[in-house]
């Protein structure tokens, strides 16, 4: 069963409960049954970048690509106008 966040509409208490998706538990503070399920975003690890050897290879490829791009720019600048 998943863990959900709830708020009691009677006493405004916020609490968590392990319940089935279709169930609503009673309030932990007042025992009332008028509760609403709250939306809580997932807070997982948000690291998406490469690590270790893959990161070094990626940096090397990017460096080569930037160097080639700069060489092409320099060659275009060196060409005579109207050519």
mmCIF file of N, CA, C and O in Angstrom:
data_model
loop_
_atom_site.group_PDB
_atom_site.id
_atom_site.type_symbol
_atom_site.label_atom_id
_atom_site.label_comp_id
_atom_site.label_asym_id
_atom_site.label_seq_id
_atom_site.Cartn_x
_atom_site.Cartn_y
_atom_site.Cartn_z
ATOM 1 N N UNK A 1 0.845 -1.180 0.000
ATOM 2 C CA UNK A 1 0.000 0.000 0.000
ATOM 3 C C UNK A 1 0.887 1.238 0.000
ATOM 4 O O UNK A 1 1.876 1.280 0.719
ATOM 5 N N UNK A 2 0.521 2.259 -0.748
ATOM 6 C CA UNK A 2 1.335 3.477 -0.811
ATOM 7 C C UNK A 2 1.079 4.405 0.377
ATOM 8 O O UNK A 2 0.051 4.341 1.037
ATOM 9 N N UNK A 3 2.036 5.267 0.607
ATOM 10 C CA UNK A 3 1.960 6.267 1.664
ATOM 11 C C UNK A 3 1.414 7.555 1.059
ATOM 12 O O UNK A 3 1.967 8.075 0.091
ATOM 13 N N UNK A 4 0.307 8.065 1.615
ATOM 14 C CA UNK A 4 -0.320 9.295 1.132
ATOM 15 C C UNK A 4 -0.329 10.345 2.230
ATOM 16 O O UNK A 4 -0.338 10.023 3.425
ATOM 17 N N UNK A 5 -0.351 11.609 1.818
ATOM 18 C CA UNK A 5 -0.499 12.729 2.749
ATOM 19 C C UNK A 5 -1.963 13.146 2.753
ATOM 20 O O UNK A 5 -2.598 13.223 1.691
ATOM 21 N N UNK A 6 -2.469 13.446 3.949
ATOM 22 C CA UNK A 6 -3.864 13.850 4.099
ATOM 23 C C UNK A 6 -3.942 15.108 4.934
ATOM 24 O O UNK A 6 -3.036 15.426 5.703
ATOM 25 N N UNK A 7 -5.087 15.813 4.810
ATOM 26 C CA UNK A 7 -5.401 16.974 5.654
ATOM 27 C C UNK A 7 -6.830 16.819 6.123
ATOM 28 O O UNK A 7 -7.740 16.546 5.336
ATOM 29 N N UNK A 8 -7.030 16.975 7.426
ATOM 30 C CA UNK A 8 -8.368 16.892 8.000
ATOM 31 C C UNK A 8 -9.067 18.238 7.786
ATOM 32 O O UNK A 8 -8.528 19.287 8.118
ATOM 33 N N UNK A 9 -10.261 18.199 7.217
ATOM 34 C CA UNK A 9 -11.011 19.444 6.982
ATOM 35 C C UNK A 9 -11.623 19.984 8.265
ATOM 36 O O UNK A 9 -11.964 21.162 8.348
ATOM 37 N N UNK A 10 -11.749 19.149 9.282
ATOM 38 C CA UNK A 10 -12.348 19.576 10.549
ATOM 39 C C UNK A 10 -11.349 20.339 11.412
ATOM 40 O O UNK A 10 -11.623 21.455 11.857
ATOM 41 N N UNK A 11 -10.166 19.744 11.650
ATOM 42 C CA UNK A 11 -9.195 20.370 12.557
ATOM 43 C C UNK A 11 -7.939 20.870 11.847
ATOM 44 O O UNK A 11 -7.036 21.391 12.489
ATOM 45 N N UNK A 12 -7.849 20.718 10.530
ATOM 46 C CA UNK A 12 -6.728 21.176 9.705
ATOM 47 C C UNK A 12 -5.414 20.468 10.032
ATOM 48 O O UNK A 12 -4.336 20.985 9.753
ATOM 49 N N UNK A 13 -5.487 19.269 10.617
ATOM 50 C CA UNK A 13 -4.305 18.461 10.909
ATOM 51 C C UNK A 13 -3.798 17.827 9.616
ATOM 52 O O UNK A 13 -4.571 17.354 8.797
ATOM 53 N N UNK A 14 -2.474 17.811 9.426
ATOM 54 C CA UNK A 14 -1.858 17.130 8.279
ATOM 55 C C UNK A 14 -1.176 15.883 8.789
ATOM 56 O O UNK A 14 -0.474 15.922 9.801
ATOM 57 N N UNK A 15 -1.364 14.756 8.063
ATOM 58 C CA UNK A 15 -0.774 13.495 8.485
ATOM 59 C C UNK A 15 -0.568 12.587 7.286
ATOM 60 O O UNK A 15 -1.084 12.838 6.205
ATOM 61 N N UNK A 16 0.235 11.531 7.503
ATOM 62 C CA UNK A 16 0.506 10.533 6.475
ATOM 63 C C UNK A 16 -0.137 9.228 6.894
ATOM 64 O O UNK A 16 -0.241 8.930 8.091
ATOM 65 N N UNK A 17 -0.539 8.438 5.893
ATOM 66 C CA UNK A 17 -1.131 7.138 6.198
ATOM 67 C C UNK A 17 -0.856 6.166 5.055
ATOM 68 O O UNK A 17 -0.875 6.554 3.889
ATOM 69 N N UNK A 18 -0.621 4.911 5.418
ATOM 70 C CA UNK A 18 -0.485 3.835 4.447
ATOM 71 C C UNK A 18 -1.875 3.262 4.203
ATOM 72 O O UNK A 18 -2.422 2.565 5.052
ATOM 73 N N UNK A 19 -2.455 3.597 3.071
ATOM 74 C CA UNK A 19 -3.813 3.146 2.758
ATOM 75 C C UNK A 19 -3.898 2.756 1.292
ATOM 76 O O UNK A 19 -3.058 3.138 0.476
ATOM 77 N N UNK A 20 -4.929 2.035 0.951
ATOM 78 C CA UNK A 20 -5.206 1.718 -0.442
ATOM 79 C C UNK A 20 -5.602 3.006 -1.159
ATOM 80 O O UNK A 20 -6.121 3.939 -0.524
ATOM 81 N N UNK A 21 -5.401 3.092 -2.468
ATOM 82 C CA UNK A 21 -5.707 4.337 -3.185
ATOM 83 C C UNK A 21 -7.164 4.796 -3.063
ATOM 84 O O UNK A 21 -7.440 5.988 -3.124
ATOM 85 N N UNK A 22 -8.085 3.890 -2.848
ATOM 86 C CA UNK A 22 -9.495 4.282 -2.770
ATOM 87 C C UNK A 22 -9.952 4.576 -1.345
ATOM 88 O O UNK A 22 -11.074 5.044 -1.144
ATOM 89 N N UNK A 23 -9.124 4.316 -0.338
ATOM 90 C CA UNK A 23 -9.515 4.503 1.062
ATOM 91 C C UNK A 23 -9.102 5.874 1.580
ATOM 92 O O UNK A 23 -8.193 6.502 1.064
ATOM 93 N N UNK A 24 -9.800 6.314 2.631
ATOM 94 C CA UNK A 24 -9.462 7.545 3.336
ATOM 95 C C UNK A 24 -9.455 7.223 4.827
ATOM 96 O O UNK A 24 -10.486 6.833 5.374
ATOM 97 N N UNK A 25 -8.320 7.381 5.503
ATOM 98 C CA UNK A 25 -8.242 7.032 6.929
ATOM 99 C C UNK A 25 -8.877 8.119 7.792
ATOM 100 O O UNK A 25 -9.043 9.261 7.357
ATOM 101 N N UNK A 26 -9.209 7.809 9.028
ATOM 102 C CA UNK A 26 -9.685 8.852 9.943
ATOM 103 C C UNK A 26 -8.523 9.742 10.377
ATOM 104 O O UNK A 26 -7.363 9.338 10.343
ATOM 105 N N UNK A 27 -8.839 10.940 10.775
ATOM 106 C CA UNK A 27 -7.824 11.898 11.232
ATOM 107 C C UNK A 27 -7.123 11.351 12.469
ATOM 108 O O UNK A 27 -7.760 10.796 13.367
ATOM 109 N N UNK A 28 -5.804 11.532 12.526
ATOM 110 C CA UNK A 28 -5.041 11.039 13.673
ATOM 111 C C UNK A 28 -5.206 11.927 14.902
ATOM 112 O O UNK A 28 -4.985 11.473 16.016
ATOM 113 N N UNK A 29 -5.626 13.191 14.730
ATOM 114 C CA UNK A 29 -5.764 14.102 15.864
ATOM 115 C C UNK A 29 -7.174 14.082 16.454
ATOM 116 O O UNK A 29 -7.354 13.904 17.654
ATOM 117 N N UNK A 30 -8.203 14.227 15.587
ATOM 118 C CA UNK A 30 -9.568 14.330 16.104
ATOM 119 C C UNK A 30 -10.428 13.101 15.798
ATOM 120 O O UNK A 30 -11.530 12.982 16.319
ATOM 121 N N UNK A 31 -9.934 12.209 14.934
ATOM 122 C CA UNK A 31 -10.696 11.012 14.602
ATOM 123 C C UNK A 31 -11.777 11.232 13.569
ATOM 124 O O UNK A 31 -12.528 10.313 13.259
ATOM 125 N N UNK A 32 -11.868 12.435 13.030
ATOM 126 C CA UNK A 32 -12.890 12.755 12.037
ATOM 127 C C UNK A 32 -12.643 12.055 10.712
ATOM 128 O O UNK A 32 -11.509 11.717 10.368
ATOM 129 N N UNK A 33 -13.709 11.835 9.966
ATOM 130 C CA UNK A 33 -13.589 11.135 8.696
ATOM 131 C C UNK A 33 -13.559 12.056 7.486
ATOM 132 O O UNK A 33 -13.472 11.583 6.356
ATOM 133 N N UNK A 34 -13.638 13.374 7.703
ATOM 134 C CA UNK A 34 -13.665 14.323 6.590
ATOM 135 C C UNK A 34 -12.231 14.748 6.266
ATOM 136 O O UNK A 34 -11.764 15.795 6.705
ATOM 137 N N UNK A 35 -11.522 13.885 5.507
ATOM 138 C CA UNK A 35 -10.129 14.165 5.155
ATOM 139 C C UNK A 35 -9.995 14.252 3.647
ATOM 140 O O UNK A 35 -10.790 13.676 2.904
ATOM 141 N N UNK A 36 -8.987 15.010 3.199
ATOM 142 C CA UNK A 36 -8.702 15.104 1.770
ATOM 143 C C UNK A 36 -7.263 14.673 1.530
ATOM 144 O O UNK A 36 -6.387 14.928 2.340
ATOM 145 N N UNK A 37 -7.042 14.008 0.400
ATOM 146 C CA UNK A 37 -5.695 13.580 0.026
ATOM 147 C C UNK A 37 -4.977 14.776 -0.586
ATOM 148 O O UNK A 37 -5.513 15.473 -1.437
ATOM 149 N N UNK A 38 -3.744 15.008 -0.165
ATOM 150 C CA UNK A 38 -2.946 16.127 -0.665
ATOM 151 C C UNK A 38 -2.003 15.649 -1.753
ATOM 152 O O UNK A 38 -1.497 14.533 -1.709
ATOM 153 N N UNK A 39 -1.744 16.514 -2.707
ATOM 154 C CA UNK A 39 -0.752 16.229 -3.736
ATOM 155 C C UNK A 39 0.615 16.570 -3.170
ATOM 156 O O UNK A 39 0.862 17.679 -2.704
ATOM 157 N N UNK A 40 1.520 15.612 -3.201
ATOM 158 C CA UNK A 40 2.895 15.853 -2.774
ATOM 159 C C UNK A 40 3.806 15.356 -3.877
ATOM 160 O O UNK A 40 3.738 14.194 -4.270
ATOM 161 N N UNK A 41 4.651 16.220 -4.420
ATOM 162 C CA UNK A 41 5.539 15.815 -5.514
ATOM 163 C C UNK A 41 6.597 14.823 -5.034
ATOM 164 O O UNK A 41 6.978 14.822 -3.869
ATOM 165 N N UNK A 42 7.057 14.024 -5.933
ATOM 166 C CA UNK A 42 8.114 13.056 -5.648
ATOM 167 C C UNK A 42 9.417 13.803 -5.452
ATOM 168 O O UNK A 42 9.778 14.655 -6.250
ATOM 169 N N UNK A 43 10.134 13.471 -4.418
ATOM 170 C CA UNK A 43 11.400 14.143 -4.131
ATOM 171 C C UNK A 43 12.543 13.140 -4.240
ATOM 172 O O UNK A 43 13.121 12.713 -3.263
ATOM 173 N N UNK A 44 12.836 12.762 -5.457
ATOM 174 C CA UNK A 44 13.890 11.776 -5.685
ATOM 175 C C UNK A 44 15.207 12.423 -6.018
ATOM 176 O O UNK A 44 15.343 13.646 -6.012
ATOM 177 N N UNK A 45 16.196 11.629 -6.328
ATOM 178 C CA UNK A 45 17.488 12.188 -6.729
ATOM 179 C C UNK A 45 17.371 12.798 -8.123
ATOM 180 O O UNK A 45 16.953 12.137 -9.057
ATOM 181 N N UNK A 46 17.707 14.044 -8.251
ATOM 182 C CA UNK A 46 17.527 14.750 -9.513
ATOM 183 C C UNK A 46 18.823 14.918 -10.290
ATOM 184 O O UNK A 46 18.900 15.740 -11.172
ATOM 185 N N UNK A 47 19.852 14.145 -9.980
ATOM 186 C CA UNK A 47 21.102 14.197 -10.735
ATOM 187 C C UNK A 47 20.902 13.446 -12.038
ATOM 188 O O UNK A 47 20.578 12.267 -12.027
ATOM 189 N N UNK A 48 21.109 14.138 -13.139
ATOM 190 C CA UNK A 48 20.888 13.518 -14.428
ATOM 191 C C UNK A 48 22.185 13.399 -15.212
ATOM 192 O O UNK A 48 22.277 12.643 -16.154
ATOM 193 N N UNK A 49 23.189 14.117 -14.809
ATOM 194 C CA UNK A 49 24.435 14.183 -15.558
ATOM 195 C C UNK A 49 25.225 12.889 -15.535
ATOM 196 O O UNK A 49 24.971 11.976 -14.748
ATOM 197 N N UNK A 50 26.201 12.832 -16.411
ATOM 198 C CA UNK A 50 27.088 11.681 -16.495
ATOM 199 C C UNK A 50 28.090 11.729 -15.357
ATOM 200 O O UNK A 50 28.397 12.779 -14.819
ATOM 201 N N UNK A 51 28.635 10.544 -15.013
ATOM 202 C CA UNK A 51 29.606 10.488 -13.933
ATOM 203 C C UNK A 51 30.785 9.622 -14.355
ATOM 204 O O UNK A 51 30.661 8.763 -15.205
ATOM 205 N N UNK A 52 31.925 9.867 -13.767
ATOM 206 C CA UNK A 52 33.101 9.035 -13.971
ATOM 207 C C UNK A 52 33.649 9.088 -15.385
ATOM 208 O O UNK A 52 33.811 10.145 -15.988
ATOM 209 N N UNK A 53 33.952 7.885 -15.927
ATOM 210 C CA UNK A 53 34.579 7.768 -17.245
ATOM 211 C C UNK A 53 33.665 8.326 -18.337
ATOM 212 O O UNK A 53 34.141 8.951 -19.291
ATOM 213 N N UNK A 54 32.363 8.126 -18.201
ATOM 214 C CA UNK A 54 31.430 8.637 -19.205
ATOM 215 C C UNK A 54 31.482 10.164 -19.261
ATOM 216 O O UNK A 54 31.432 10.762 -20.339
ATOM 217 N N UNK A 55 31.616 10.812 -18.124
ATOM 218 C CA UNK A 55 31.707 12.266 -18.088
ATOM 219 C C UNK A 55 33.007 12.745 -18.727
ATOM 220 O O UNK A 55 33.013 13.736 -19.461
ATOM 221 N N UNK A 56 34.111 12.050 -18.441
ATOM 222 C CA UNK A 56 35.391 12.443 -19.047
ATOM 223 C C UNK A 56 35.352 12.282 -20.561
ATOM 224 O O UNK A 56 35.839 13.137 -21.296
ATOM 225 N N UNK A 57 34.768 11.179 -21.063
ATOM 226 C CA UNK A 57 34.643 10.988 -22.517
ATOM 227 C C UNK A 57 33.776 12.079 -23.124
ATOM 228 O O UNK A 57 34.103 12.644 -24.168
ATOM 229 N N UNK A 58 32.681 12.404 -22.467
ATOM 230 C CA UNK A 58 31.783 13.438 -22.972
ATOM 231 C C UNK A 58 32.497 14.786 -23.035
ATOM 232 O O UNK A 58 32.356 15.525 -24.007
ATOM 233 N N UNK A 59 33.270 15.107 -21.999
ATOM 234 C CA UNK A 59 34.015 16.368 -21.985
ATOM 235 C C UNK A 59 35.059 16.393 -23.093
ATOM 236 O O UNK A 59 35.279 17.422 -23.730
ATOM 237 N N UNK A 60 35.724 15.262 -23.342
ATOM 238 C CA UNK A 60 36.735 15.196 -24.394
ATOM 239 C C UNK A 60 36.093 15.393 -25.760
ATOM 240 O O UNK A 60 36.608 16.147 -26.602
ATOM 241 N N UNK A 61 34.976 14.745 -26.000
ATOM 242 C CA UNK A 61 34.270 14.885 -27.285
ATOM 243 C C UNK A 61 33.812 16.324 -27.470
ATOM 244 O O UNK A 61 33.954 16.903 -28.540
ATOM 245 N N UNK A 62 33.264 16.928 -26.411
ATOM 246 C CA UNK A 62 32.809 18.314 -26.495
ATOM 247 C C UNK A 62 33.980 19.240 -26.784
ATOM 248 O O UNK A 62 33.879 20.164 -27.600
ATOM 249 N N UNK A 63 35.131 19.002 -26.147
ATOM 250 C CA UNK A 63 36.313 19.828 -26.387
ATOM 251 C C UNK A 63 36.776 19.744 -27.831
ATOM 252 O O UNK A 63 37.104 20.767 -28.446
ATOM 253 N N UNK A 64 36.800 18.523 -28.379
ATOM 254 C CA UNK A 64 37.191 18.357 -29.791
ATOM 255 C C UNK A 64 36.213 19.070 -30.716
ATOM 256 O O UNK A 64 36.616 19.732 -31.677
ATOM 257 N N UNK A 65 34.935 18.941 -30.434
ATOM 258 C CA UNK A 65 33.912 19.580 -31.262
ATOM 259 C C UNK A 65 34.045 21.099 -31.223
ATOM 260 O O UNK A 65 33.955 21.784 -32.245
ATOM 261 N N UNK A 66 34.294 21.663 -30.053
ATOM 262 C CA UNK A 66 34.467 23.112 -29.939
ATOM 263 C C UNK A 66 35.721 23.582 -30.665
ATOM 264 O O UNK A 66 35.724 24.644 -31.284
ATOM 265 N N UNK A 67 36.782 22.781 -30.592
ATOM 266 C CA UNK A 67 38.015 23.130 -31.291
ATOM 267 C C UNK A 67 37.793 23.126 -32.803
ATOM 268 O O UNK A 67 38.225 24.048 -33.498
ATOM 269 N N UNK A 68 37.108 22.123 -33.340
ATOM 270 C CA UNK A 68 36.801 22.069 -34.770
ATOM 271 C C UNK A 68 35.926 23.249 -35.179
ATOM 272 O O UNK A 68 36.145 23.859 -36.238
ATOM 273 N N UNK A 69 34.967 23.599 -34.355
ATOM 274 C CA UNK A 69 34.090 24.730 -34.653
ATOM 275 C C UNK A 69 34.891 26.022 -34.717
ATOM 276 O O UNK A 69 34.690 26.859 -35.615
ATOM 277 N N UNK A 70 35.819 26.199 -33.787
ATOM 278 C CA UNK A 70 36.647 27.407 -33.773
ATOM 279 C C UNK A 70 37.562 27.452 -34.987
ATOM 280 O O UNK A 70 37.774 28.525 -35.573
ATOM 281 N N UNK A 71 38.096 26.302 -35.395
ATOM 282 C CA UNK A 71 38.938 26.258 -36.600
ATOM 283 C C UNK A 71 38.130 26.631 -37.843
ATOM 284 O O UNK A 71 38.630 27.347 -38.710
ATOM 285 N N UNK A 72 36.893 26.171 -37.939
ATOM 286 C CA UNK A 72 36.045 26.537 -39.088
ATOM 287 C C UNK A 72 35.746 28.038 -39.098
ATOM 288 O O UNK A 72 35.753 28.683 -40.137
ATOM 289 N N UNK A 73 35.505 28.593 -37.922
ATOM 290 C CA UNK A 73 35.254 30.039 -37.838
ATOM 291 C C UNK A 73 36.476 30.829 -38.280
ATOM 292 O O UNK A 73 36.374 31.819 -38.999
ATOM 293 N N UNK A 74 37.650 30.389 -37.821
ATOM 294 C CA UNK A 74 38.887 31.073 -38.192
ATOM 295 C C UNK A 74 39.126 30.979 -39.696
ATOM 296 O O UNK A 74 39.564 31.954 -40.327
ATOM 297 N N UNK A 75 38.805 29.823 -40.293
ATOM 298 C CA UNK A 75 38.986 29.660 -41.736
ATOM 299 C C UNK A 75 38.031 30.573 -42.502
ATOM 300 O O UNK A 75 38.413 31.154 -43.532
ATOM 301 N N UNK A 76 36.812 30.724 -42.021
ATOM 302 C CA UNK A 76 35.844 31.618 -42.695
ATOM 303 C C UNK A 76 36.295 33.067 -42.600
ATOM 304 O O UNK A 76 36.139 33.851 -43.530
ATOM 305 N N UNK A 77 36.857 33.436 -41.449
ATOM 306 C CA UNK A 77 37.338 34.818 -41.287
ATOM 307 C C UNK A 77 38.532 35.103 -42.196
ATOM 308 O O UNK A 77 38.737 36.219 -42.641
ATOM 309 N N UNK A 78 39.351 34.089 -42.442
ATOM 310 C CA UNK A 78 40.549 34.261 -43.250
ATOM 311 C C UNK A 78 40.244 34.322 -44.747
ATOM 312 O O UNK A 78 41.059 34.810 -45.523
ATOM 313 N N UNK A 79 39.088 33.831 -45.176
ATOM 314 C CA UNK A 79 38.724 33.863 -46.608
ATOM 315 C C UNK A 79 38.521 35.302 -47.050
ATOM 316 O O UNK A 79 37.956 36.106 -46.316
ATOM 317 N N UNK A 80 38.955 35.613 -48.248
ATOM 318 C CA UNK A 80 38.722 36.983 -48.761
ATOM 319 C C UNK A 80 37.241 37.192 -49.061
ATOM 320 O O UNK A 80 36.537 36.281 -49.445
ATOM 321 N N UNK A 81 36.800 38.404 -48.867
ATOM 322 C CA UNK A 81 35.396 38.770 -49.127
ATOM 323 C C UNK A 81 35.103 38.676 -50.618
ATOM 324 O O UNK A 81 35.928 39.020 -51.435
ATOM 325 N N UNK A 82 33.890 38.210 -50.982
ATOM 326 C CA UNK A 82 33.458 38.169 -52.361
ATOM 327 C C UNK A 82 33.958 36.960 -53.126
ATOM 328 O O UNK A 82 33.724 36.816 -54.305
ATOM 329 N N UNK A 83 34.620 36.046 -52.531
ATOM 330 C CA UNK A 83 35.299 34.983 -53.050
ATOM 331 C C UNK A 83 34.895 33.848 -53.721
ATOM 332 O O UNK A 83 34.934 33.194 -54.565
#
